């Protein structure tokens, strides 16, 4: 009986906030009726789970495991979704945050569309129980960074859209760790100036990568990533025409994928002992020449001063 009770309560963990109304209607047995108390709890839990499975949030439409709450001017995530939801659309709203553990009970979720909202971040561990989630759209939001634990345990992801997040400045090197099934990744039209090679090299199934529209700084730190992309260009479709360098000045406006190993030749220059000796010799010569020049200028100035003073005495 105790094992059954615990299993039922765990299954209904997401609906616990509503238990107050149900419990208020239950008779409270005395100390001599513990069995009746357990039965009452089981019945209440079963009713709540049954109701939650058939409910549909206000302002949303629910049909065939698809919940559509898009374009409803929502400021927060809708509560009490059907437990078997597979496709959840919350696009074109004004949602600013997702509550921690929001997806815990919706283990059947396959598609989550949150594009065109006002999200600045996602809570850690949001996708811990969303192991079947395949498509995630976070485009047109205000995300500023992608942390290492953002997609933790969401190993079933196939498509991630992070495009048009203008404040997106940083992607953690381990942001996409473990997403071996990921095929499409969109990082276009953000604020990225740099992207670590480590963030992408652990994605063996990657087919499409969109990185255009970012202010890339094509310095020496970008060489490993560009070399990796050139080697995968046959297997990975990229928006090569839209990806341009914003700096340094000598490559500003150049297509990202037009840079070759020759473009980074200066990054590999090393000085030998002869080079150091030559630089030291040149520095010594320049120093001597500077001292000699200053000495000659001093003598010249002194002579001019004496000549001018002698001329004035003759006139007197």
Short mmCIF file of C-alpha atoms in Angstrom, two decimals, residues 48-288:
data_model
loop_
_atom_site.label_atom_id
_atom_site.label_comp_id
_atom_site.label_asym_id
_atom_site.label_seq_id
_atom_site.Cartn_x
_atom_site.Cartn_y
_atom_site.Cartn_z
CA UNK A 48 -6.23 15.09 -9.92
CA UNK A 49 -4.08 13.23 -12.46
CA UNK A 50 -7.16 12.36 -14.51
CA UNK A 51 -8.32 15.99 -14.54
CA UNK A 52 -4.89 17.31 -15.45
CA UNK A 53 -4.63 14.93 -18.37
CA UNK A 54 -7.79 16.30 -19.96
CA UNK A 55 -7.41 20.00 -19.14
CA UNK A 56 -6.52 22.73 -21.62
CA UNK A 57 -5.19 26.13 -20.46
CA UNK A 58 -7.32 29.21 -20.95
CA UNK A 59 -6.55 31.06 -24.24
CA UNK A 60 -5.02 27.88 -25.70
CA UNK A 61 -6.37 25.27 -28.08
CA UNK A 62 -5.67 21.57 -27.57
CA UNK A 63 -6.10 18.90 -30.20
CA UNK A 64 -4.35 15.59 -30.88
CA UNK A 65 -1.58 16.24 -28.32
CA UNK A 66 -0.91 19.69 -29.84
CA UNK A 67 -1.27 22.69 -27.54
CA UNK A 68 -1.33 26.06 -29.32
CA UNK A 69 -0.99 29.14 -27.10
CA UNK A 70 0.61 31.37 -29.71
CA UNK A 71 -0.25 35.07 -30.26
CA UNK A 72 -2.22 35.40 -27.02
CA UNK A 73 -0.16 38.21 -25.44
CA UNK A 74 0.84 35.91 -22.58
CA UNK A 75 3.31 37.25 -20.02
CA UNK A 76 3.92 33.88 -18.36
CA UNK A 77 3.89 30.18 -19.16
CA UNK A 78 0.39 28.64 -19.05
CA UNK A 79 -0.18 26.18 -16.18
CA UNK A 80 -1.66 22.69 -16.24
CA UNK A 81 -1.02 21.49 -19.76
CA UNK A 82 -2.36 18.11 -20.82
CA UNK A 83 0.07 15.49 -19.56
CA UNK A 84 0.42 13.88 -23.00
CA UNK A 85 1.34 17.12 -24.82
CA UNK A 86 3.72 16.48 -27.71
CA UNK A 87 3.73 19.83 -29.50
CA UNK A 88 3.65 23.06 -27.50
CA UNK A 89 3.57 26.43 -29.28
CA UNK A 90 4.01 29.62 -27.26
CA UNK A 91 5.26 31.78 -30.10
CA UNK A 92 4.48 35.49 -30.52
CA UNK A 93 3.83 36.25 -26.86
CA UNK A 94 5.53 38.40 -24.21
CA UNK A 95 6.86 35.68 -21.95
CA UNK A 96 9.92 36.82 -19.99
CA UNK A 97 10.78 33.69 -17.99
CA UNK A 98 10.19 29.94 -17.78
CA UNK A 99 9.61 28.58 -14.26
CA UNK A 100 12.18 26.00 -13.03
CA UNK A 101 10.95 22.46 -13.58
CA UNK A 102 8.17 23.59 -15.92
CA UNK A 103 8.65 20.61 -18.27
CA UNK A 104 9.09 17.99 -15.56
CA UNK A 105 5.72 16.28 -16.09
CA UNK A 106 5.53 16.56 -19.88
CA UNK A 107 7.75 13.64 -20.80
CA UNK A 108 5.99 13.14 -24.16
CA UNK A 109 6.98 16.61 -25.42
CA UNK A 110 8.58 16.52 -28.90
CA UNK A 111 8.31 20.13 -30.12
CA UNK A 112 8.67 23.35 -28.09
CA UNK A 113 8.22 26.67 -29.90
CA UNK A 114 9.09 29.78 -27.88
CA UNK A 115 10.12 32.08 -30.68
CA UNK A 116 9.32 35.79 -30.63
CA UNK A 117 9.09 36.27 -26.86
CA UNK A 118 11.16 38.25 -24.33
CA UNK A 119 13.23 35.49 -22.75
CA UNK A 120 16.62 36.52 -21.39
CA UNK A 121 17.62 33.12 -20.01
CA UNK A 122 16.35 29.62 -19.25
CA UNK A 123 16.45 28.00 -15.79
CA UNK A 124 19.13 25.33 -15.25
CA UNK A 125 17.91 21.78 -15.77
CA UNK A 126 14.79 22.80 -17.70
CA UNK A 127 15.14 19.85 -20.10
CA UNK A 128 16.20 17.19 -17.57
CA UNK A 129 12.99 15.22 -18.11
CA UNK A 130 12.35 16.25 -21.72
CA UNK A 131 14.33 13.36 -23.12
CA UNK A 132 12.09 13.07 -26.20
CA UNK A 133 12.28 16.74 -27.15
CA UNK A 134 13.47 16.95 -30.77
CA UNK A 135 12.70 20.49 -31.99
CA UNK A 136 13.39 23.62 -29.96
CA UNK A 137 12.82 27.17 -31.26
CA UNK A 138 14.19 30.03 -29.14
CA UNK A 139 14.63 32.53 -31.97
CA UNK A 140 13.66 36.21 -31.71
CA UNK A 141 14.25 36.47 -27.95
CA UNK A 142 16.72 38.38 -25.76
CA UNK A 143 19.05 35.58 -24.73
CA UNK A 144 22.53 36.86 -23.84
CA UNK A 145 24.45 33.60 -23.44
CA UNK A 146 24.15 29.84 -23.83
CA UNK A 147 25.48 28.21 -20.63
CA UNK A 148 27.00 24.77 -20.31
CA UNK A 149 23.91 23.21 -18.69
CA UNK A 150 21.26 24.77 -20.93
CA UNK A 151 20.44 21.56 -22.87
CA UNK A 152 21.43 19.11 -20.15
CA UNK A 153 19.97 15.61 -20.73
CA UNK A 154 18.08 16.74 -23.87
CA UNK A 155 19.97 14.18 -25.93
CA UNK A 156 17.10 13.73 -28.40
CA UNK A 157 17.34 17.25 -29.83
CA UNK A 158 17.56 17.31 -33.61
CA UNK A 159 16.90 21.00 -34.32
CA UNK A 160 17.84 24.08 -32.25
CA UNK A 161 17.05 27.61 -33.43
CA UNK A 162 18.82 30.40 -31.49
CA UNK A 163 18.75 32.92 -34.31
CA UNK A 164 17.83 36.60 -34.01
CA UNK A 165 18.89 36.95 -30.40
CA UNK A 166 20.69 40.30 -30.80
CA UNK A 167 22.21 40.23 -27.30
CA UNK A 168 23.65 36.73 -27.66
CA UNK A 169 27.36 37.32 -27.01
CA UNK A 170 28.66 34.01 -25.70
CA UNK A 171 28.19 30.31 -26.29
CA UNK A 172 29.86 28.12 -23.66
CA UNK A 173 32.31 25.58 -25.13
CA UNK A 174 30.20 22.78 -23.61
CA UNK A 175 26.79 24.26 -24.42
CA UNK A 176 25.89 21.48 -26.88
CA UNK A 177 27.71 18.66 -25.14
CA UNK A 178 26.04 15.27 -25.58
CA UNK A 179 23.69 16.34 -28.40
CA UNK A 180 24.90 13.61 -30.75
CA UNK A 181 21.63 13.60 -32.72
CA UNK A 182 21.64 17.33 -33.44
CA UNK A 183 21.38 17.97 -37.20
CA UNK A 184 20.36 21.64 -37.50
CA UNK A 185 21.81 24.50 -35.46
CA UNK A 186 20.93 28.13 -36.16
CA UNK A 187 23.09 30.80 -34.48
CA UNK A 188 22.55 33.50 -37.10
CA UNK A 189 21.84 37.20 -36.53
CA UNK A 190 23.09 37.41 -32.95
CA UNK A 191 25.93 39.29 -31.32
CA UNK A 192 28.59 36.58 -31.56
CA UNK A 193 32.14 37.74 -32.26
CA UNK A 194 33.73 34.41 -31.39
CA UNK A 195 32.69 30.76 -31.22
CA UNK A 196 34.81 28.05 -29.65
CA UNK A 197 35.65 25.01 -31.78
CA UNK A 198 34.87 22.86 -28.74
CA UNK A 199 31.23 23.93 -28.93
CA UNK A 200 30.79 22.28 -32.35
CA UNK A 201 33.30 19.46 -32.69
CA UNK A 202 31.21 17.22 -30.43
CA UNK A 203 28.28 17.26 -32.89
CA UNK A 204 28.92 14.34 -35.26
CA UNK A 205 25.48 14.51 -36.88
CA UNK A 206 25.49 18.23 -37.68
CA UNK A 207 24.17 18.85 -41.21
CA UNK A 208 23.13 22.52 -41.23
CA UNK A 209 24.89 25.36 -39.42
CA UNK A 210 23.71 28.96 -39.74
CA UNK A 211 26.13 31.60 -38.38
CA UNK A 212 25.62 34.58 -40.70
CA UNK A 213 24.69 38.04 -39.50
CA UNK A 214 27.05 38.02 -36.49
CA UNK A 215 29.87 40.56 -35.89
CA UNK A 216 32.67 37.98 -36.24
CA UNK A 217 36.18 39.09 -35.26
CA UNK A 218 38.37 37.05 -37.58
CA UNK A 219 41.55 37.11 -35.51
CA UNK A 220 43.93 34.31 -34.66
CA UNK A 221 41.46 32.79 -32.18
CA UNK A 222 39.01 32.05 -35.02
CA UNK A 223 41.46 29.99 -37.07
CA UNK A 224 40.70 26.58 -35.44
CA UNK A 225 36.95 27.01 -36.00
CA UNK A 226 37.32 28.12 -39.62
CA UNK A 227 39.70 25.27 -40.38
CA UNK A 228 37.20 22.79 -38.93
CA UNK A 229 34.35 24.31 -40.92
CA UNK A 230 36.31 24.17 -44.18
CA UNK A 231 36.95 20.46 -43.63
CA UNK A 232 33.23 19.82 -43.04
CA UNK A 233 31.79 22.13 -45.68
CA UNK A 234 30.88 19.17 -47.92
CA UNK A 235 28.87 17.52 -45.15
CA UNK A 236 27.62 20.60 -43.37
CA UNK A 237 25.59 23.26 -45.18
CA UNK A 238 26.46 26.74 -43.91
CA UNK A 239 25.26 30.23 -44.83
CA UNK A 240 28.68 31.13 -46.20
CA UNK A 241 27.45 34.19 -48.10
CA UNK A 242 25.98 35.86 -45.00
CA UNK A 243 28.89 35.20 -42.62
CA UNK A 244 31.28 38.17 -42.76
CA UNK A 245 34.15 39.51 -40.70
CA UNK A 246 33.64 42.75 -38.77
CA UNK A 247 37.28 42.94 -37.72
CA UNK A 248 40.20 43.32 -37.63
CA UNK A 249 40.28 46.23 -40.13
CA UNK A 250 42.39 44.39 -42.71
CA UNK A 251 39.69 41.73 -43.26
CA UNK A 252 36.57 43.77 -42.47
CA UNK A 253 33.73 42.82 -44.81
CA UNK A 254 35.47 39.67 -46.06
CA UNK A 255 33.33 36.51 -46.21
CA UNK A 256 34.19 34.29 -43.28
CA UNK A 257 34.71 31.23 -45.45
CA UNK A 258 36.99 33.07 -47.87
CA UNK A 259 39.77 33.17 -45.28
CA UNK A 260 42.49 30.59 -45.89
CA UNK A 261 45.55 29.42 -44.01
CA UNK A 262 47.44 32.24 -45.72
CA UNK A 263 45.12 34.72 -43.99
CA UNK A 264 46.38 33.50 -40.63
CA UNK A 265 50.04 33.24 -41.58
CA UNK A 266 50.98 36.03 -39.19
CA UNK A 267 49.53 34.00 -36.31
CA UNK A 268 52.27 31.40 -36.72
CA UNK A 269 55.32 33.66 -37.08
CA UNK A 270 58.16 32.73 -34.71
CA UNK A 271 61.46 34.52 -34.17
CA UNK A 272 64.82 32.71 -34.29
CA UNK A 273 67.99 33.63 -32.40
CA UNK A 274 69.29 35.46 -35.49
CA UNK A 275 66.07 37.51 -35.58
CA UNK A 276 66.51 38.55 -31.96
CA UNK A 277 70.19 39.43 -32.54
CA UNK A 278 69.27 41.51 -35.58
CA UNK A 279 66.55 43.36 -33.64
CA UNK A 280 69.01 44.03 -30.79
CA UNK A 281 71.65 45.31 -33.25
CA UNK A 282 69.13 47.60 -34.98
CA UNK A 283 68.00 48.92 -31.61
CA UNK A 284 71.60 49.62 -30.60
CA UNK A 285 72.35 51.45 -33.88
CA UNK A 286 69.19 53.52 -33.58
CA UNK A 287 70.13 54.47 -30.03
CA UNK A 288 73.65 55.55 -31.05
#
